Every structure is written in structure tokens, then in C-alpha cells.
mmCIF file of C-alpha atoms and ligand atoms in Angstrom:
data_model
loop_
_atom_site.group_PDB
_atom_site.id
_atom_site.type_symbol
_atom_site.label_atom_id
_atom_site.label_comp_id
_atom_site.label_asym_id
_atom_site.label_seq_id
_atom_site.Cartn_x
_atom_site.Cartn_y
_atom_site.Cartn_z
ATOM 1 C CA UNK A 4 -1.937 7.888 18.366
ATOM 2 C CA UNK A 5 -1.037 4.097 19.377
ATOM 3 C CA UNK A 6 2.529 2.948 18.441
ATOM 4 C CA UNK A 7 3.487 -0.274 18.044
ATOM 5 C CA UNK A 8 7.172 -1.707 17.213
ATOM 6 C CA UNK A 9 6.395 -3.578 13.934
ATOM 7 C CA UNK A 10 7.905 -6.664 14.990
ATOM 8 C CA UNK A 11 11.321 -7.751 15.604
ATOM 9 C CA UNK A 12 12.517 -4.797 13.362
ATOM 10 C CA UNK A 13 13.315 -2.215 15.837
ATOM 11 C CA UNK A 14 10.797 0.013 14.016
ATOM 12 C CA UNK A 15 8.737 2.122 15.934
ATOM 13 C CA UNK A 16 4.964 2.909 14.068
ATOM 14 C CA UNK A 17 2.119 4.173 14.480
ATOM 15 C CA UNK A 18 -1.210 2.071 14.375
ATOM 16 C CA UNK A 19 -2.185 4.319 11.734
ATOM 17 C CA UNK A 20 0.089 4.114 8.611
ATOM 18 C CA UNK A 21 -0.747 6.432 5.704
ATOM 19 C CA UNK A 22 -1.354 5.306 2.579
ATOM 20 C CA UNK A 23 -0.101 7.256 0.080
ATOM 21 C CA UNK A 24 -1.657 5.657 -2.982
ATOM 22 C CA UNK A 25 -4.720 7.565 -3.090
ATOM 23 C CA UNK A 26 -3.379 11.233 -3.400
ATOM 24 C CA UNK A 27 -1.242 10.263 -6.817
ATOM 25 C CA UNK A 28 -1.314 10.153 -10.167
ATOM 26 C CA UNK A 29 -3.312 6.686 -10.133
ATOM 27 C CA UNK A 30 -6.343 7.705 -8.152
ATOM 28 C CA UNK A 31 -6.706 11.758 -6.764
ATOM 29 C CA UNK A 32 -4.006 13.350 -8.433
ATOM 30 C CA UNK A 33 -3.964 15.727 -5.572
ATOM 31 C CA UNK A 34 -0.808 18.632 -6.555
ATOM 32 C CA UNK A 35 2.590 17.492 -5.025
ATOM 33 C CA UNK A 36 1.539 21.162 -2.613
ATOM 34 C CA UNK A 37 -2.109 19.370 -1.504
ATOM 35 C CA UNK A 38 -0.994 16.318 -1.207
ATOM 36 C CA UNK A 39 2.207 17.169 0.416
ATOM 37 C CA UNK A 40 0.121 18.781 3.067
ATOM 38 C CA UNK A 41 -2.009 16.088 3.547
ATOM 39 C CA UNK A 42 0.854 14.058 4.678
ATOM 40 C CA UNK A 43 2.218 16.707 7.133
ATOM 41 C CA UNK A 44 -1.239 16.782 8.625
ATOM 42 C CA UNK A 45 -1.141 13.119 9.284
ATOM 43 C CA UNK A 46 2.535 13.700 10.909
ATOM 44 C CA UNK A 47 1.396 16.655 12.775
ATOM 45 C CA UNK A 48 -1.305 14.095 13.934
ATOM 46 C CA UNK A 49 1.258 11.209 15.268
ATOM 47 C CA UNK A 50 1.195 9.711 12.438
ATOM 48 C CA UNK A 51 5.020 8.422 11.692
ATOM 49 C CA UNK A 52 4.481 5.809 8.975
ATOM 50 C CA UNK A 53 3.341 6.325 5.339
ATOM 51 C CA UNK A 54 3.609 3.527 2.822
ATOM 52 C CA UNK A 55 4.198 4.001 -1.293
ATOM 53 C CA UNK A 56 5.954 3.022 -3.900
ATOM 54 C CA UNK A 57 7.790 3.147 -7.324
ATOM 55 C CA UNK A 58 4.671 2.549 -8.952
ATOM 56 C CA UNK A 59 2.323 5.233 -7.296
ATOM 57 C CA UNK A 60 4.051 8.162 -8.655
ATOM 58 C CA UNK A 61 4.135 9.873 -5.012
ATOM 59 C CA UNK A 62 7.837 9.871 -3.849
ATOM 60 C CA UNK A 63 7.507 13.924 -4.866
ATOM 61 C CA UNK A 64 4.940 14.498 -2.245
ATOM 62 C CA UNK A 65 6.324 12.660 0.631
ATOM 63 C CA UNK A 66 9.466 14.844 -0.235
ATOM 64 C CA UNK A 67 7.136 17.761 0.298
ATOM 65 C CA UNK A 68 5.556 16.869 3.294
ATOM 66 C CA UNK A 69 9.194 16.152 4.727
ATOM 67 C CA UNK A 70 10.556 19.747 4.282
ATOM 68 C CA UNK A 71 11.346 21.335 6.877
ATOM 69 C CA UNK A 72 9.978 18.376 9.603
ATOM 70 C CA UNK A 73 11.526 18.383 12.705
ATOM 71 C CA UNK A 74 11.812 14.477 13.443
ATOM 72 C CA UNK A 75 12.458 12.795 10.015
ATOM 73 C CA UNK A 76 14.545 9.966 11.902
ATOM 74 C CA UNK A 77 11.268 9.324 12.987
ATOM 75 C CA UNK A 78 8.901 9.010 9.857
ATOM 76 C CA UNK A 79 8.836 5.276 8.763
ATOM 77 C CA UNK A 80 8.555 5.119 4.727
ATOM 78 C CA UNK A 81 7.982 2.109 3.713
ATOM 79 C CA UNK A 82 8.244 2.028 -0.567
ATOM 80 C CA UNK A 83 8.202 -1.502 -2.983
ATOM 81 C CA UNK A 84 9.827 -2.090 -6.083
ATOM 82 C CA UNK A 85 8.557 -4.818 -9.205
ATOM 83 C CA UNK A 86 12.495 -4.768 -9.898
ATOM 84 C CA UNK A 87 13.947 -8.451 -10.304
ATOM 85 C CA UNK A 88 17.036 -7.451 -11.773
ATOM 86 C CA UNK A 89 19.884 -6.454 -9.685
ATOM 87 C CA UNK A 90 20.194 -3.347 -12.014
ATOM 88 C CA UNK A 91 16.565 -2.801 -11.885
ATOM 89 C CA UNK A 92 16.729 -2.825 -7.932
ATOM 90 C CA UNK A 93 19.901 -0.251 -7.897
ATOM 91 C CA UNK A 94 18.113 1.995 -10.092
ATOM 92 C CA UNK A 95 14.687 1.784 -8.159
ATOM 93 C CA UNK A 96 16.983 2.250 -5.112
ATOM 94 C CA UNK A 97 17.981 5.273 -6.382
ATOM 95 C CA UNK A 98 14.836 6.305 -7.444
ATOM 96 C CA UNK A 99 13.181 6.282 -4.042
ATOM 97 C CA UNK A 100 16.236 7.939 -2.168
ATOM 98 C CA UNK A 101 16.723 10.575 -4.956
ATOM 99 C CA UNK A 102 13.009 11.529 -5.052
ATOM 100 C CA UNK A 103 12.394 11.558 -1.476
ATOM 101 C CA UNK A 104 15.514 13.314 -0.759
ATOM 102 C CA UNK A 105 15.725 10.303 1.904
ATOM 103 C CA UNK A 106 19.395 9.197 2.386
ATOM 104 C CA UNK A 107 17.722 6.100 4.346
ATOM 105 C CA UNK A 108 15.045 3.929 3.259
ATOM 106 C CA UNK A 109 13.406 2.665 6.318
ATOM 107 C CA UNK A 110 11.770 -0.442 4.480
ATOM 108 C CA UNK A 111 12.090 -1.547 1.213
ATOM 109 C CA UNK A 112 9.954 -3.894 -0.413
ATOM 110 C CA UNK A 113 9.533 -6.543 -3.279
ATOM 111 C CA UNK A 114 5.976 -5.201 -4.985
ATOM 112 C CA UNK A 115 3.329 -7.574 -4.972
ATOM 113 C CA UNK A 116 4.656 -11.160 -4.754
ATOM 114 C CA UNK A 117 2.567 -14.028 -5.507
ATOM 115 C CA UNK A 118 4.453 -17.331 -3.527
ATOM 116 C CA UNK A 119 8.005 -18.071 -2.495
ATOM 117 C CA UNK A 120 8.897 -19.017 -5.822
ATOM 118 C CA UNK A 121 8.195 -15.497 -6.805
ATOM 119 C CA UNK A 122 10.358 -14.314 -3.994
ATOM 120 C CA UNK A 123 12.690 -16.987 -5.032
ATOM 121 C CA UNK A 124 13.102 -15.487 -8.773
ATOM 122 C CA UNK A 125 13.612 -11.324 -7.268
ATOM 123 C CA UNK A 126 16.714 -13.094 -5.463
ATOM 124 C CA UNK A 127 19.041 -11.077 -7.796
ATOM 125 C CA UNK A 128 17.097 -7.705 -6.841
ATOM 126 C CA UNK A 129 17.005 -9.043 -3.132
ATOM 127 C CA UNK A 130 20.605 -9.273 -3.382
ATOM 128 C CA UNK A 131 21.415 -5.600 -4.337
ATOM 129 C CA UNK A 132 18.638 -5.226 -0.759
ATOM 130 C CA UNK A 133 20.529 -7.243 1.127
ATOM 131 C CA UNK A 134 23.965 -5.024 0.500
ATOM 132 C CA UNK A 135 21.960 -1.695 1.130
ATOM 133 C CA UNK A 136 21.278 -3.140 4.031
ATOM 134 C CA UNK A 137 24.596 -3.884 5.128
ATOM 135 C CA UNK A 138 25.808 -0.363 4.052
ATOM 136 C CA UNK A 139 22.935 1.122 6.219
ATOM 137 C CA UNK A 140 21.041 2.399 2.757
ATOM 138 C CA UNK A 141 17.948 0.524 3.873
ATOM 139 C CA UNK A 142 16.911 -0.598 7.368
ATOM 140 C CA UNK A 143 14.258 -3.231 6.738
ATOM 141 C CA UNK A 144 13.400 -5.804 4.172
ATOM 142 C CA UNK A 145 9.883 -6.859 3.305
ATOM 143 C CA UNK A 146 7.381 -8.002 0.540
ATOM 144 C CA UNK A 147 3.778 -6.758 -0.532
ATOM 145 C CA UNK A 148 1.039 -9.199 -1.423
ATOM 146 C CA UNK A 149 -1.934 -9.969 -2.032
ATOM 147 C CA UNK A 150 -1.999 -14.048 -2.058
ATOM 148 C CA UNK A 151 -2.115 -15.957 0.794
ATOM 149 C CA UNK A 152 0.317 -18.061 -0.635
ATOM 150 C CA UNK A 153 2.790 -14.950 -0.854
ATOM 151 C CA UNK A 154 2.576 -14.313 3.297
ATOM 152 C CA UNK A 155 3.670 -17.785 3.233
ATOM 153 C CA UNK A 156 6.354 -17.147 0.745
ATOM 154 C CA UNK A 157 7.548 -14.666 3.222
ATOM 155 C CA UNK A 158 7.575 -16.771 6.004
ATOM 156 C CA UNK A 159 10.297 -19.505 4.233
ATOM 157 C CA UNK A 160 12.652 -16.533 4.148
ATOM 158 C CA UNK A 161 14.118 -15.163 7.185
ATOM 159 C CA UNK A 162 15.342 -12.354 5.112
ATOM 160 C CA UNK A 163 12.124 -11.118 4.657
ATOM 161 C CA UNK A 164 11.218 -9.115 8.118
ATOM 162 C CA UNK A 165 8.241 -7.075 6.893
ATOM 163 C CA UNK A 166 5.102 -8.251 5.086
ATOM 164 C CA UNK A 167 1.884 -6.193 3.685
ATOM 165 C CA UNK A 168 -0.663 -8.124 3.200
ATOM 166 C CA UNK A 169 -4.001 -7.568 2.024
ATOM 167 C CA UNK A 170 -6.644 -8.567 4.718
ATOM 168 C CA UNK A 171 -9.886 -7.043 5.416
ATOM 169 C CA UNK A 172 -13.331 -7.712 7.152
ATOM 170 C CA UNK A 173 -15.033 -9.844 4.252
ATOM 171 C CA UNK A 174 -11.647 -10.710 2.509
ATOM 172 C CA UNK A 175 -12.080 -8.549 -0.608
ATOM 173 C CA UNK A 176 -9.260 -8.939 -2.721
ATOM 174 C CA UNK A 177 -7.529 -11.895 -1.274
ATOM 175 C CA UNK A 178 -6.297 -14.145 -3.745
ATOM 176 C CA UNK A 179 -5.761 -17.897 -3.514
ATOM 177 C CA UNK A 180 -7.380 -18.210 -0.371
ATOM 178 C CA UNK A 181 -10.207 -17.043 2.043
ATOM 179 C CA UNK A 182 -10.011 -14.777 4.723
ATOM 180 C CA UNK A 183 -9.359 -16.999 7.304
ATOM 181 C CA UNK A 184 -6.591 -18.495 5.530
ATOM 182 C CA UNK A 185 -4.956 -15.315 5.427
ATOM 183 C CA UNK A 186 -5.451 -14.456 8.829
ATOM 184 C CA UNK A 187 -3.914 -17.994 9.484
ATOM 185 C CA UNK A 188 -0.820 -16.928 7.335
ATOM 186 C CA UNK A 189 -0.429 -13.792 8.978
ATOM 187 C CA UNK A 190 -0.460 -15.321 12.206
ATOM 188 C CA UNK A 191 2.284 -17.422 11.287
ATOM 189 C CA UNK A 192 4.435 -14.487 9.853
ATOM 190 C CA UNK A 193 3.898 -12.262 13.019
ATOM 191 C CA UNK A 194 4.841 -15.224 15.220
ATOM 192 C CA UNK A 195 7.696 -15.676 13.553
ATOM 193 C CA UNK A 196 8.536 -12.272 14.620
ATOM 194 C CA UNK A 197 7.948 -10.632 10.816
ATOM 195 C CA UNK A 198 6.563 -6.938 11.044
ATOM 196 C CA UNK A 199 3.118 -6.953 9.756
ATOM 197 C CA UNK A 200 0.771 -4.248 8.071
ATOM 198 C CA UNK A 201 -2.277 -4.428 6.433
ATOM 199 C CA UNK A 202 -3.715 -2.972 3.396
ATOM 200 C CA UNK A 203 -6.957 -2.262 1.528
ATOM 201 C CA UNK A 204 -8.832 -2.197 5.156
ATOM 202 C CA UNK A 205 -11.832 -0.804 3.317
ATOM 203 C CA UNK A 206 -11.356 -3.665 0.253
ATOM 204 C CA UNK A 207 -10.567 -0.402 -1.675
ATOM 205 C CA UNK A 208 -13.593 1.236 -1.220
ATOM 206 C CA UNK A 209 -15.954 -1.560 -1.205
ATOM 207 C CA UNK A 210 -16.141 -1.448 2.620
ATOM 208 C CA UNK A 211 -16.750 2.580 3.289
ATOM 209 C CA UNK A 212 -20.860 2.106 4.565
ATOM 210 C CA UNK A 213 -18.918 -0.645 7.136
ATOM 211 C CA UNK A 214 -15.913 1.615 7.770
ATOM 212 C CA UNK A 215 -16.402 1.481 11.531
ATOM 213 C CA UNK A 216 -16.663 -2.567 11.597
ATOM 214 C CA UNK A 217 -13.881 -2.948 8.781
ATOM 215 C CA UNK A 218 -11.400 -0.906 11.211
ATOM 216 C CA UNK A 219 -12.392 -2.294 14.135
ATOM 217 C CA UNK A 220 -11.997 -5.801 12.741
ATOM 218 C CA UNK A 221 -8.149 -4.794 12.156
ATOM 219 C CA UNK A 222 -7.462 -2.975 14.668
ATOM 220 C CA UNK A 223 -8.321 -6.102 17.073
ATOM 221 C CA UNK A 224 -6.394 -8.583 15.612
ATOM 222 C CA UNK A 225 -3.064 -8.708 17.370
ATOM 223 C CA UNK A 226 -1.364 -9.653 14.735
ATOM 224 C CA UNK A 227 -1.141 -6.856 12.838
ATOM 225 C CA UNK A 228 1.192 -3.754 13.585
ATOM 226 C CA UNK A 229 -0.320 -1.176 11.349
ATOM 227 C CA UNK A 230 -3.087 -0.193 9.094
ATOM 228 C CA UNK A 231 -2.541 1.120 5.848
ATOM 229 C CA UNK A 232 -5.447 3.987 4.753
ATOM 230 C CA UNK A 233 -5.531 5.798 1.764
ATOM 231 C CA UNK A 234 -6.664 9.236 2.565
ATOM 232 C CA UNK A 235 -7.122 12.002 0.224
ATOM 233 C CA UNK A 236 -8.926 14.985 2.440
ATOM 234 C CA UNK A 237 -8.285 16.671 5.792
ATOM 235 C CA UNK A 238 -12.032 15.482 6.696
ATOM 236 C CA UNK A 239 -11.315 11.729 5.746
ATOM 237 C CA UNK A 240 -7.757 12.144 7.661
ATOM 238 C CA UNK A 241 -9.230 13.635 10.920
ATOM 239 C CA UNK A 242 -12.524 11.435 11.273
ATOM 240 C CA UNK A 243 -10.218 7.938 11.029
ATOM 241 C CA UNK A 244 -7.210 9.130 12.951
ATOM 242 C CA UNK A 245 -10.383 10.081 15.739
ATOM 243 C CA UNK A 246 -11.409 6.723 15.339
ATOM 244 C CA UNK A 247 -8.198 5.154 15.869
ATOM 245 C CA UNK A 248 -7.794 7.664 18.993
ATOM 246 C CA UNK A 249 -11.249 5.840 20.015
ATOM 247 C CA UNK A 250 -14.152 8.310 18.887
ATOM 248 C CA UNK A 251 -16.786 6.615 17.191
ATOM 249 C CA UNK A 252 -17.499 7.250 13.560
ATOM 250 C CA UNK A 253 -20.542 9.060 12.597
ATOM 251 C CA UNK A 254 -21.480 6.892 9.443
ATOM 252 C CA UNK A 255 -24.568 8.985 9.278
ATOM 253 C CA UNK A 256 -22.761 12.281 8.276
ATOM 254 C CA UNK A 257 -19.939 11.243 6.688
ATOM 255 C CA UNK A 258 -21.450 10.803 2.697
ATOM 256 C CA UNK A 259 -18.088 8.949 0.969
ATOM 257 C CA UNK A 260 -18.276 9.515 -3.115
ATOM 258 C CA UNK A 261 -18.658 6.242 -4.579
ATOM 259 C CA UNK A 262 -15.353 5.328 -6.483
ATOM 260 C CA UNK A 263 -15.265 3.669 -9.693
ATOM 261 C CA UNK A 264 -13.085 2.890 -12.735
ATOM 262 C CA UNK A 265 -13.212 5.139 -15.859
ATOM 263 C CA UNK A 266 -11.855 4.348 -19.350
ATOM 264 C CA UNK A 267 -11.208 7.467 -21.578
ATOM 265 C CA UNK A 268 -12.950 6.877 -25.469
ATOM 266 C CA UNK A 269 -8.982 6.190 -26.473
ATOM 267 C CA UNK A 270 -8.386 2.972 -25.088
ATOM 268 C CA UNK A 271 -7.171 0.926 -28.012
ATOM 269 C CA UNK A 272 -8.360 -2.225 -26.541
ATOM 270 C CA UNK A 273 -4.816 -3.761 -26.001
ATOM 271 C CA UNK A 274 -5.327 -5.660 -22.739
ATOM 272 C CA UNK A 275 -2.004 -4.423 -21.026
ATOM 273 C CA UNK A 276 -4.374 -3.811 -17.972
ATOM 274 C CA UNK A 277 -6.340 -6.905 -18.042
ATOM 275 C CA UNK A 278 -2.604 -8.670 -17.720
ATOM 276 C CA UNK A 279 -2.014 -6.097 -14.813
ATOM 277 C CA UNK A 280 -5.040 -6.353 -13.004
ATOM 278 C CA UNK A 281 -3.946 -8.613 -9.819
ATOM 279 C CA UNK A 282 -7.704 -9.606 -9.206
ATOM 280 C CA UNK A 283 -8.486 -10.538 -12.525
ATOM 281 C CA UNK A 284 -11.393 -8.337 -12.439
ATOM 282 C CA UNK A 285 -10.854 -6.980 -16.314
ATOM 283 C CA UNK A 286 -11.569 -8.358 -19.346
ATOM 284 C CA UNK A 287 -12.258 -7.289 -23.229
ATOM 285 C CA UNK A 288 -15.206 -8.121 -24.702
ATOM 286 C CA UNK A 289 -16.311 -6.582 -28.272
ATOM 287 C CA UNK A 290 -13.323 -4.810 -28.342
ATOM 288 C CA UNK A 291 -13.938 -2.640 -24.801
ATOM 289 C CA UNK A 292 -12.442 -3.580 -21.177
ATOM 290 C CA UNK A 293 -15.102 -4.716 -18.576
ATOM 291 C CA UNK A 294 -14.666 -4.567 -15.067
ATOM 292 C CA UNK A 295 -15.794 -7.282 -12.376
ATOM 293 C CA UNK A 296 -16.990 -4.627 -10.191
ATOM 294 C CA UNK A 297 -17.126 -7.501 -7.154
ATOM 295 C CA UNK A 298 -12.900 -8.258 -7.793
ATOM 296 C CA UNK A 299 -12.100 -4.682 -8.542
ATOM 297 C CA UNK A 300 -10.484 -2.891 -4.870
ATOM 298 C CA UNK A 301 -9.218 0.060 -7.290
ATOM 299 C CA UNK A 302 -5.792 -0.125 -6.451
ATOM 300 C CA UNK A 303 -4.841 2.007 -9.940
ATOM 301 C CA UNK A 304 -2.372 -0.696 -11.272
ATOM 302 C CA UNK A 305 -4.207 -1.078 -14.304
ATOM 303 C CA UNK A 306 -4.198 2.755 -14.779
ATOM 304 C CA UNK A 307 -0.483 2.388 -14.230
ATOM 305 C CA UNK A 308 0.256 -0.354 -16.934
ATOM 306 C CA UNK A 309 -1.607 1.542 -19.725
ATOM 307 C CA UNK A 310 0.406 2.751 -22.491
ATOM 308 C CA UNK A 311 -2.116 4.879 -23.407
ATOM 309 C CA UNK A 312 -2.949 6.594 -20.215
ATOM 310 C CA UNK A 313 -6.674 5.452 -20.596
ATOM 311 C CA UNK A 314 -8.027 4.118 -16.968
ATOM 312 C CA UNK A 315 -8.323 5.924 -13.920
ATOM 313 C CA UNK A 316 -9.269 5.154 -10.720
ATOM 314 C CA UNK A 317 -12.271 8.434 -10.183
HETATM 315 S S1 SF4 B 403 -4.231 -0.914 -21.157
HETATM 316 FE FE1 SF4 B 403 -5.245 1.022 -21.655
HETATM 317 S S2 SF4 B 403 -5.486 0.995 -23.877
HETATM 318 FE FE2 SF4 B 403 -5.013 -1.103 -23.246
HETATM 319 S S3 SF4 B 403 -7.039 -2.056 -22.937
HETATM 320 FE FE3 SF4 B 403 -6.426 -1.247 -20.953
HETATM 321 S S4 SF4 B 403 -7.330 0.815 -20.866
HETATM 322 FE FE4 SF4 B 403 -7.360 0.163 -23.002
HETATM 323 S S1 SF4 B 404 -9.269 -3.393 -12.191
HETATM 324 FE FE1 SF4 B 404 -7.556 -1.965 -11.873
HETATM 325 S S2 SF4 B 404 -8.094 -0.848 -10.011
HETATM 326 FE FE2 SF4 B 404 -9.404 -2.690 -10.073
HETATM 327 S S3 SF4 B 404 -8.298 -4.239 -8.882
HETATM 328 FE FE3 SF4 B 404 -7.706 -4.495 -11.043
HETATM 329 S S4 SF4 B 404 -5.835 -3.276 -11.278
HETATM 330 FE FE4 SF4 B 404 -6.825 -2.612 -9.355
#
């Protein structure tokens, strides 16, 4: 496995970054012992950089997967918040250290920002960052996004030394903006010397027939540091982490289960996911939720912002 030093952060990663989305509560539900040892695979593998957060539910299997490892210094976790509060950020903080067993949280992000006003009104949560970071709690600072205009955001703030964006071969799930204006924005954070990895290579699913184009597409842009992929099987994790080692994909052989979104009979019809859904792709009509199967990239969030545990990513 290819390392690269995610920009100017002294972090060491691998090109390969492990998504750990995919194995919780919001999408496989894998146990905390399967998916725990889906993640030591991937370590055993090279693989030194695994991405989460609050949200995702999996801070109990990356805990698992850690027991007992030889090199955790090593292992890069990167893990996002929503908090805006100073309190909220202490307790997420917490949270992620407590539930990880992780004394040090390599990078620590703000969850999904939209612009730099957005960044501009977490500044009280940054704040409660910026002193972990002085007290060696947390090593790196960074923001998730999936708006052009929020890689821009990033780039007003020198603060901000990390960025996840969403980027991928056709530009599925980009919002406020094409492709090419994201890849314009990323260039401008990675030459400002921000650490750069991408997510949703595979627009969340929407991309699996071109798997082999979608990855190559990332992996040659030299502006991005890592990869973000959601993996839930040993197959999935050894056929990509081949192709990253340069072993072409057999597309042929490799028959992906389509994914889609599933609403349980109980849904009450509230619209708490339609609000959460950032690619608009829900709405209600006649008293049901309908997804824009085009805008959907089944990141879970909606399943996560359902009071009555009704939508799942299958
Ligand atoms: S949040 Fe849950 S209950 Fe409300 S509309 Fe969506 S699926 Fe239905
Ligand atoms: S509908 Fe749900 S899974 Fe699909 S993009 Fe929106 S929040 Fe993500």
C-alpha cells in the first residue's frame, strides 16, 4: 500500500482510507466482532487510515479492531462532529476518545459544512478544537463537505488543515457546483497545503459497474491524499486494496448487490429525513417519502435523523 503525507499535517496515510460508514448501524449493521475484524484486515493490509464519525454509530468497532494492535500511533482516525456549541464539541470530544478508547484524536472534523459562513457559525465548537489541539487531545483540524462552496469555506480558514470532500468520476452528489468546479476547489485547498481526502468514490453505489474507472479517476488526480471506501466484506476489502496495489479489477466476476433505500410500514410521514437529506433527494407525497433515486448516494443520514427508526440504507 501507497502512503502519502496528507498535506502539510505531518500525517502519514495510506492511499487507501477505510470508510467506516458502511459496516454500522446506518447501512450493514455488521456486529461490533465482524466489523471489528473487517477493520483489522484492512490494517493487517497497510491500511493506516479509517474515517467515521459521531453520527455513524461505529466508534465501538474501531475500538475493536484496535485491541491488541501493535502500531496504534500509527492508525490515522479521522471522526466529525455536527456540534456548534462549545459544550456540544466537549461532549462529542469525549464521545469519540471514550468510545474508541483513543487518548488522541488524530483529526477531528466539523460534519458536513455547507460555506464559510457555516464554518464561521461552528466557531464556538472550533474553539473548544482549537484548545484540544493545543493540549495535544487532537492533532489535526478539518471539515467534511459536500458543496463546493464548503472546500472553499475551508480554504478562507487557515485553521482548517484537512478537508473531505465529496468528488467522484461523474460528480454524483456534489452540491452547488459541477465536478469540475470541485476539482477546481480542491486544487486550491491542496495548494494551499490543506490535507485532502475524498469520499463517495463510487457516488455511493451509483458508480460500482465503473468501479475500475471511478478509482482510477481518483487515484490520478494529485490532489488528493486519500480515498475514502466503504467496505463491508473481506472480498470487497481484498479486490480494491489489489487494485490500489495495481491488479486490475475483474468487473466480470465481481456481482455487487444493488443498494437501495427501504422505509419500514411505520414511518409516520414526519419529514425529519427529507430536512436531513443533504442531496435533497426525499420528498413526501400522499403522505409517503419518495426518493430521487438519481440524488440519493445512500450515505444513511436520513436513517440517522429518524425518530422513528424507519429508513435504512439495504
Ligand atoms: S424521518 Fe422517519 S418517520 Fe419521518 S418521514 Fe422520514 S422515514 Fe418517515
Ligand atoms: S436520501 Fe438518505 S441515503 Fe440518500 S443521499 Fe439523502 S440522506 Fe443520504
Amino acid at each position: 500500500m501507497e502512503y502519502r503525507e496528507l498535506g502539510t499535517t505531518g500525517l502519514q496515510v495510506s492511499r487507501m482510507c477505510f470508510g467506516a460508514l458502511t459496516i454500522g448501524p446506518l447501512q450493514r449493521n455488521l456486529s461490533v466482532a465482524e466489523g471489528g475484524r473487517l477493520i483489522r484486515q484492512a490494517l493487517e493490509a497497510g491500511i493506516n487510515f479509517i474515517d467515521t464519525a459521531e453520527l455513524y454509530r461505529t466508534y465501538p468497532y474501531i475500538k475493536e479492531a484496535l485491541k491488541g494492535w501493535s502500531r496504534p500511533e500509527q492508525v490515522v482516525i479521522a471522526t466529525k462532529s455536527y456540534a456548534y456549541t462549545a459544550e456540544g464539541m466537549v461532549q462529542s470530544l469525549e464521545k469519540a476518545r471514550r468510545e474508541m478508547d483513543l487518548d488522541v484524536i488524530p483529526i477531528f472534523m466539523l460534519h458536513e459544512q455547507e460555506s464559510e459562513y457555516t464554518i464561521k457559525g461552528h466557531w464556538p465548537a472550533l474553539e473548544v478544537l482549537f484548545e484540544a489541539k493545543a493540549k495535544g487531545i487532537v492533532r489535526t483540524i478539518g471539515i467534511s463537505t459536500h458543496h463546493v462552496a464548503g472546500v472553499l469555506g475551508a480554504c478562507k480558514y487557515p485553521e482548517i488543515e484537512v478537508v473531505s470532500p465529496l468528488i467522484n468520476l461523474t460528480g454524483i452528489g456534489i452540491q452547488g457546483g459541477t465536478r469540475d468546479e470541485m476539482l477546481a476547489a480542491i486544487q486550491q485547498a491542496y495548494s494551499m497545503g490543506k490535507g485532502i481526502y475524498a469520499m463517495k468514490p463510487l457516488g455511493g453505489g451509483h458508480l460500482i459497474s465503473r468501479r475500475r474507472d471511478a478509482f482510477s479517476f481518483l487515484l490520478e488526480l494529485p490532489t488528493v491524499h486519500s480515498i475514502a471506501v466503504g467496505m463491508k466484506s473481506t472480498e470487497e476489502l481484498e479486490r480494491n486494496i489489489s487494485f490500489f496495489e495495481g491488479t486490475p479489477l475483474p468487473d466480470e466476476d465481481f456481482v455487487q448487490p444493488e443498494r437501495k433505500l427501504h422505509f419500514d410500514e411505520w414511518c409516520i410521514a414526519c419529514g425529519q429525513c427529507v430536512q436531513a437529506c443533504p442531496n435533497k433527494a426525499l420528498h413526501i407525497e400522499s403522505e409517503r417519502v419518495i426518493v430521487d433515486t438519481d440524488k440519493c448516494v445512500f450515505c444513511g443520514y436520513c436513517g440517522a435523523a429518524c425518530p422513528e427508526f424507519a429508513v435504512k440504507v439495504i
